[in-house]
PDB file of C-alpha atoms in Angstrom:
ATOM      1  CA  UNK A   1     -66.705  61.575  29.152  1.00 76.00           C
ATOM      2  CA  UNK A   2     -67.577  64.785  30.673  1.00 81.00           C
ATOM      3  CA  UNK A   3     -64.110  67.120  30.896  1.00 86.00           C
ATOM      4  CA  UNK A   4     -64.121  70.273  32.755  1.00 88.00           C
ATOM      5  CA  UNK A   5     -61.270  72.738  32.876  1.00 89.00           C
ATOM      6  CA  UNK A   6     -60.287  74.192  36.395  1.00 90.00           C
ATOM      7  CA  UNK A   7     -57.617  77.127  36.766  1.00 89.00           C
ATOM      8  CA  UNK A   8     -55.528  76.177  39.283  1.00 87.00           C
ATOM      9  CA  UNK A   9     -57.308  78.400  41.954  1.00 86.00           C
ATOM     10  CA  UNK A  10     -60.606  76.946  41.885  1.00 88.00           C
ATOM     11  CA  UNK A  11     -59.258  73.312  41.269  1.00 88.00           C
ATOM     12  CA  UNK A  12     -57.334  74.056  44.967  1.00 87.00           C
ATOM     13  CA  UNK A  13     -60.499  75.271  46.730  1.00 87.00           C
ATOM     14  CA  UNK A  14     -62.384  72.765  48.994  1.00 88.00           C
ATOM     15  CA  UNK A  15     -66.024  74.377  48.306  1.00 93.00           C
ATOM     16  CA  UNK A  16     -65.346  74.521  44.501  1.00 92.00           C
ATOM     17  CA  UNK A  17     -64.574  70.780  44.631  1.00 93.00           C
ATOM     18  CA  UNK A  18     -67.990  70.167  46.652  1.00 93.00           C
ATOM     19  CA  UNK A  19     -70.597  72.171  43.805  1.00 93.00           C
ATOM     20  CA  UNK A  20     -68.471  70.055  41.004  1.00 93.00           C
ATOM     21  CA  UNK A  21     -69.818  67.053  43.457  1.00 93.00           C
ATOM     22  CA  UNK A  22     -73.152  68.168  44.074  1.00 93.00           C
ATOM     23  CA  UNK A  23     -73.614  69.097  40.304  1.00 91.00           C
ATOM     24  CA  UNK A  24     -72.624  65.937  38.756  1.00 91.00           C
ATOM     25  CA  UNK A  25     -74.512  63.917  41.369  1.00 92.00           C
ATOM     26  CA  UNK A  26     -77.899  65.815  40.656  1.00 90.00           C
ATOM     27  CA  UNK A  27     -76.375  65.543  37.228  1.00 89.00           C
ATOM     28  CA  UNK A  28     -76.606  61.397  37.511  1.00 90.00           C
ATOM     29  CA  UNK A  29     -73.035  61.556  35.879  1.00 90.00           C
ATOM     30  CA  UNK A  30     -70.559  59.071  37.518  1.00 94.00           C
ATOM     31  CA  UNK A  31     -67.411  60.248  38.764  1.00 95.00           C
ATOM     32  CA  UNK A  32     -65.480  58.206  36.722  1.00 94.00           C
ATOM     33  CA  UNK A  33     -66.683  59.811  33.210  1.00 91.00           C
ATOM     34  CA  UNK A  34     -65.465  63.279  34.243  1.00 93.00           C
ATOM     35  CA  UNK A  35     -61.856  65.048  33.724  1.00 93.00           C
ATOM     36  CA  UNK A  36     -60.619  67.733  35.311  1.00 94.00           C
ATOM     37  CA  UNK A  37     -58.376  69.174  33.998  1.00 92.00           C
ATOM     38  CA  UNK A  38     -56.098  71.860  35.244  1.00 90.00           C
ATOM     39  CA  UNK A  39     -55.298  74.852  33.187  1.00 84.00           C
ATOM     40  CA  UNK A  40     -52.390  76.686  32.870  1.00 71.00           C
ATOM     41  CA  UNK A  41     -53.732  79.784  35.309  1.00 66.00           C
ATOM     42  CA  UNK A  42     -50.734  80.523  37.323  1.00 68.00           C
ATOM     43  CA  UNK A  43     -47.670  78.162  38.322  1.00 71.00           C
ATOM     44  CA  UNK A  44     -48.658  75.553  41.039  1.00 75.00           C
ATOM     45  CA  UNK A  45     -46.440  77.036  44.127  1.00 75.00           C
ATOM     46  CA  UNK A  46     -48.370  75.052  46.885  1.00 80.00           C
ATOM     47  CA  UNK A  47     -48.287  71.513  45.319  1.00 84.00           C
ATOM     48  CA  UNK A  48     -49.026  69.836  48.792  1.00 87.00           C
ATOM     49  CA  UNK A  49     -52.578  71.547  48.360  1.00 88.00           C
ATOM     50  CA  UNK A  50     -52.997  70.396  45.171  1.00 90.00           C
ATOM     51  CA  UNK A  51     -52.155  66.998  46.159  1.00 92.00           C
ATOM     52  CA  UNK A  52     -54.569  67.387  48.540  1.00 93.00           C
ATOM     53  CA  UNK A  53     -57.346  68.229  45.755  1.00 93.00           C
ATOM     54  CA  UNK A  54     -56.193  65.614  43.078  1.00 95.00           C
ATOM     55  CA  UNK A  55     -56.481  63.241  46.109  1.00 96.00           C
ATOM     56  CA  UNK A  56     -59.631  64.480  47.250  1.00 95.00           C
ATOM     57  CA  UNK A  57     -60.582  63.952  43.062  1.00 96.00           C
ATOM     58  CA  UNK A  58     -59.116  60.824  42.936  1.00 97.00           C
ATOM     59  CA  UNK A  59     -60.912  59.035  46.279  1.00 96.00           C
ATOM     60  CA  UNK A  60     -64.427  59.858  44.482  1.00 95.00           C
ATOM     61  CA  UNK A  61     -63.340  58.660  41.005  1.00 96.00           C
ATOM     62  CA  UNK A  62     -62.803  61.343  39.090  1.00 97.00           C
ATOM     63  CA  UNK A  63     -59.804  61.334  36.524  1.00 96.00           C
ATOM     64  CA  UNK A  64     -57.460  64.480  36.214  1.00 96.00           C
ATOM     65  CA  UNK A  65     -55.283  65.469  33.779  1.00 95.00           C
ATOM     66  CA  UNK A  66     -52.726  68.316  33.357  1.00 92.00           C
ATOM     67  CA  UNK A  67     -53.511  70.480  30.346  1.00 91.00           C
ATOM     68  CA  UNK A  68     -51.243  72.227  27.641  1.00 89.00           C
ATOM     69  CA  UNK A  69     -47.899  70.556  29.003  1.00 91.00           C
ATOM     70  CA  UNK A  70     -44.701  71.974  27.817  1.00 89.00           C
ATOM     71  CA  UNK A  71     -41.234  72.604  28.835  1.00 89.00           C
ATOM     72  CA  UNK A  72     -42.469  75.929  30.099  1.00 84.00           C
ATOM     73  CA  UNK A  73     -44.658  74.333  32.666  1.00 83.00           C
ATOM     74  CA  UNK A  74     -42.704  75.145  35.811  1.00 77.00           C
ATOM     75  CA  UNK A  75     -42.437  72.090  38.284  1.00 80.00           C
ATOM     76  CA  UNK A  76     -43.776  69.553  35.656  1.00 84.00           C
ATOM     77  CA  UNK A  77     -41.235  67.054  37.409  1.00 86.00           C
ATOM     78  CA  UNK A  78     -42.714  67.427  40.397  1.00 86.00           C
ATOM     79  CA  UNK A  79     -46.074  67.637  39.151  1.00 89.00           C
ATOM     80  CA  UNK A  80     -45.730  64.597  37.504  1.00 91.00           C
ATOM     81  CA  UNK A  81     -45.592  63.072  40.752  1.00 92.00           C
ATOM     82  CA  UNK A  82     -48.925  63.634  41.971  1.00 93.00           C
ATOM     83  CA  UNK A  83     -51.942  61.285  41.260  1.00 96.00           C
ATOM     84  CA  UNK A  84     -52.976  62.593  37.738  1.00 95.00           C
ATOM     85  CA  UNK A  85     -54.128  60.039  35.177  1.00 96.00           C
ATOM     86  CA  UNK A  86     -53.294  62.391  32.202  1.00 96.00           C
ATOM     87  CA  UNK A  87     -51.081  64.413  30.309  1.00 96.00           C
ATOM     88  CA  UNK A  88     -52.435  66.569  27.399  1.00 95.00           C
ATOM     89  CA  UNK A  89     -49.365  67.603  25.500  1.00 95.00           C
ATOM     90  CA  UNK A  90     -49.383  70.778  24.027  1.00 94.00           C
ATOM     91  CA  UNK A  91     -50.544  71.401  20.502  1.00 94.00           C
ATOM     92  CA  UNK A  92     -47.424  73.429  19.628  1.00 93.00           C
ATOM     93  CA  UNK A  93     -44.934  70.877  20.506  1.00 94.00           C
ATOM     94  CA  UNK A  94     -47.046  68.544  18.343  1.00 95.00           C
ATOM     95  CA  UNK A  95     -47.011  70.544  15.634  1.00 93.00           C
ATOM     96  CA  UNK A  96     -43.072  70.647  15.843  1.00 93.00           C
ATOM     97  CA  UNK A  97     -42.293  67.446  16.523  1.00 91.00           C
ATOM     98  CA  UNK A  98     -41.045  66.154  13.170  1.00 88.00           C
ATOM     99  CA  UNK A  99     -38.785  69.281  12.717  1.00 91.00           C
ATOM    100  CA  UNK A 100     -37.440  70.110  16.065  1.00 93.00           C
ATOM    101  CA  UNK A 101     -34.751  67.519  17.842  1.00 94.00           C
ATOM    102  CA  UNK A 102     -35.513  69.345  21.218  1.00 94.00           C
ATOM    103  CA  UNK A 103     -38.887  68.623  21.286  1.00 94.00           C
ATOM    104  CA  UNK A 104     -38.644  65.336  20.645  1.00 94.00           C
ATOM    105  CA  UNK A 105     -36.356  65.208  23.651  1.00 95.00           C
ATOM    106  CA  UNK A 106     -38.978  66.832  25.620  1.00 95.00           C
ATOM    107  CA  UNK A 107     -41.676  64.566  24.703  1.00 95.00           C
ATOM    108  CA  UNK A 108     -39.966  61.344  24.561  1.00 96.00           C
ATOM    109  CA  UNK A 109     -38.975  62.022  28.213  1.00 94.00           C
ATOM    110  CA  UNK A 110     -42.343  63.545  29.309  1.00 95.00           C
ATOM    111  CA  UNK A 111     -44.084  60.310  27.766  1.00 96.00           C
ATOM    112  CA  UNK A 112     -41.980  57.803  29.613  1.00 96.00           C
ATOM    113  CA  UNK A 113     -42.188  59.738  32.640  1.00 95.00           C
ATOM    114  CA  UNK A 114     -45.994  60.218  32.394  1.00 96.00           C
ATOM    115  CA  UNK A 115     -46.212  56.197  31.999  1.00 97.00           C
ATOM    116  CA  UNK A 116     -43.853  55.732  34.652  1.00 96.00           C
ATOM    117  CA  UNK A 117     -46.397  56.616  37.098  1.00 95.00           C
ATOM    118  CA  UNK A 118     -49.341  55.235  35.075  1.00 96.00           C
ATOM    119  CA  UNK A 119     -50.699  58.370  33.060  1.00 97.00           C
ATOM    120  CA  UNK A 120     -52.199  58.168  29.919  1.00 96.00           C
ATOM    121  CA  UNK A 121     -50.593  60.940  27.536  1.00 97.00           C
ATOM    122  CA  UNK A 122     -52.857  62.694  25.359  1.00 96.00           C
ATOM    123  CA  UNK A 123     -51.692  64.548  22.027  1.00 96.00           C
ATOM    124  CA  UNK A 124     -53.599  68.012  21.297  1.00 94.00           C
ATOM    125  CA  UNK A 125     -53.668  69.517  17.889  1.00 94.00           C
ATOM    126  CA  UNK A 126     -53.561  66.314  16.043  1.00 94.00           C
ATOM    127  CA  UNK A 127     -54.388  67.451  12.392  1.00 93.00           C
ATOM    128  CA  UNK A 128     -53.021  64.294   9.799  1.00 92.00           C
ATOM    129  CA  UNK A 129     -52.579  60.508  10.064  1.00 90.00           C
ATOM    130  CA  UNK A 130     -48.442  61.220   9.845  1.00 92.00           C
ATOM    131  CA  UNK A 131     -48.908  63.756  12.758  1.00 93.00           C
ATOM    132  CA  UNK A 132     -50.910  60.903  14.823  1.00 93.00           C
ATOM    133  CA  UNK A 133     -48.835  57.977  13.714  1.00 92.00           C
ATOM    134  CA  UNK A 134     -45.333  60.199  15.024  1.00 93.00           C
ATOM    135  CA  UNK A 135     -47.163  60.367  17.957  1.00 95.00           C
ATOM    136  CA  UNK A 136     -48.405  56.839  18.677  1.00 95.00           C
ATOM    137  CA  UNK A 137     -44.664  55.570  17.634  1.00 94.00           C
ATOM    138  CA  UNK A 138     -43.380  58.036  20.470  1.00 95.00           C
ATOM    139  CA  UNK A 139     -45.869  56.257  22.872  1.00 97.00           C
ATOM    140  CA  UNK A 140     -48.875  58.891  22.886  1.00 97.00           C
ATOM    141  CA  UNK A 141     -52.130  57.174  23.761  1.00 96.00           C
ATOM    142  CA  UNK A 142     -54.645  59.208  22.491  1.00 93.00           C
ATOM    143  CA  UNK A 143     -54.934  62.162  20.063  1.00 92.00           C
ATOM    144  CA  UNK A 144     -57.198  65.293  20.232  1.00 91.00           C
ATOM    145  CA  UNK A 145     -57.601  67.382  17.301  1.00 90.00           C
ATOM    146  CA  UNK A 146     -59.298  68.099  14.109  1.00 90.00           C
ATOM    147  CA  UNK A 147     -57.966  64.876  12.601  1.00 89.00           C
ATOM    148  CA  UNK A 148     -60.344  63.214  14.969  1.00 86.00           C
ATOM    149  CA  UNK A 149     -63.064  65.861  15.076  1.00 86.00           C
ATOM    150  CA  UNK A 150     -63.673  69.489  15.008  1.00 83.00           C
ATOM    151  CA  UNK A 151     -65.975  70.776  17.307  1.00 80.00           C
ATOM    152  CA  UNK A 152     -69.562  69.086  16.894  1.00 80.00           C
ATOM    153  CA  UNK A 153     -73.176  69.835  18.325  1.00 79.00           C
ATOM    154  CA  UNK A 154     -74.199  66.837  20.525  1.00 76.00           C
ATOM    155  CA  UNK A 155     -76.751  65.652  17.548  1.00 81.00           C
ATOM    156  CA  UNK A 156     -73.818  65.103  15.459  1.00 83.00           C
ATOM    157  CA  UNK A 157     -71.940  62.873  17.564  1.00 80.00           C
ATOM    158  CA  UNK A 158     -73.660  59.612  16.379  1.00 83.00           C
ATOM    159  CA  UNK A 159     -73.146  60.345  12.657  1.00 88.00           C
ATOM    160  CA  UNK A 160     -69.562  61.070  13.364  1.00 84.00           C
ATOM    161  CA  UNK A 161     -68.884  57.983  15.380  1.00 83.00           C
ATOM    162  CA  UNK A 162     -70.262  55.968  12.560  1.00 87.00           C
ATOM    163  CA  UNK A 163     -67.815  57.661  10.201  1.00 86.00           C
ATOM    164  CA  UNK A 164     -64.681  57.096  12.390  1.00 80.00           C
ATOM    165  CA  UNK A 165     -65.690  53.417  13.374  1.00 84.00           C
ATOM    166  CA  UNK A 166     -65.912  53.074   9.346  1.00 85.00           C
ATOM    167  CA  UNK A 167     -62.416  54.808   8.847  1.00 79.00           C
ATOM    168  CA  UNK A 168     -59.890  51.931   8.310  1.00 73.00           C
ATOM    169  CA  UNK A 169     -55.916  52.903   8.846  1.00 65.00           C
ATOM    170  CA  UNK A 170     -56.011  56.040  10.953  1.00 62.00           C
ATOM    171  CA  UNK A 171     -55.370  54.113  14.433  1.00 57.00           C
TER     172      UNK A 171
END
């Protein structure tokens, strides 16, 4: 997959959707191997606009996920409504999750809710096999963080495939 972040004023702006089009057709990438995600840029005030854009998304293929979610992300309720097929929590609350009650609230209700309306929930900041496995027994579907890579040059992506295919006990 090919993810691109989007602040939430370009992700709302008709001609930015159409270059993201004409560059990942000329690109020969199919819609359905790139995320969007939107970034925390501003709070999303006009969420019939950004509907409008995650349908727009959406009708070509694309997948879209909301980035960096917390309890600080104003209208998550409501933007957990629109036609996003992730959640990326945010790697603080990770972090905290096995010492703070409250955010195990938060996520335990933000996970359900995400796979209420068919979202798959994505853990960032995922450092140790007890981080990820308090994770994936809260209901998280996927894990980004060093414990699954740190950043690589393309060339090393084979070697470190091989490595992680030959890792047994982590997922």
């Amino acid at each position: 997959w090919v993810t691109v972040n989007f602040p939430l004023d370009v992700l709302m702006a008709p001609e930015a959707l159409d270059r993201l089009e004409e560059q990942r057709q000329s690109a020969g990438v199919p819609a359905d191997r790139v995320v969007v995600e939107l970034t925390e840029s501003r709070p999303a005030e006009d969420v019939q606009t950004l509907r409008r854009s995650l349908e727009w998304l959406r009708s070509r293929g694309y997948m879209v996920a909301i980035d960096d979610v917390g309890p600080a992300v104003p209208l998550l309720t409501q933007l957990m409504t629109l036609p996003f097929t992730a959640v990326k929590i945010d790697m603080g609350l990770v972090r905290d999750v096995e010492k703070d009650p409250q955010v195990r609230e938060f996520l335990a209700r933000t996970i359900e809710q995400a796979h209420a309306h068919g979202m798959a929930v994505i853990a960032e900041g995922v450092e140790s096999v007890p981080l990820w496995r308090a994770m994936k027994s809260m209901g998280v579907d996927a894990a980004q963080g060093f414990l699954v890579a740190r950043p690589l040059p393309v060339g090393a992506v084979p070697v470190w495939l091989a490595g992680w295919l030959a890792t047994p006990g982590i997922v």
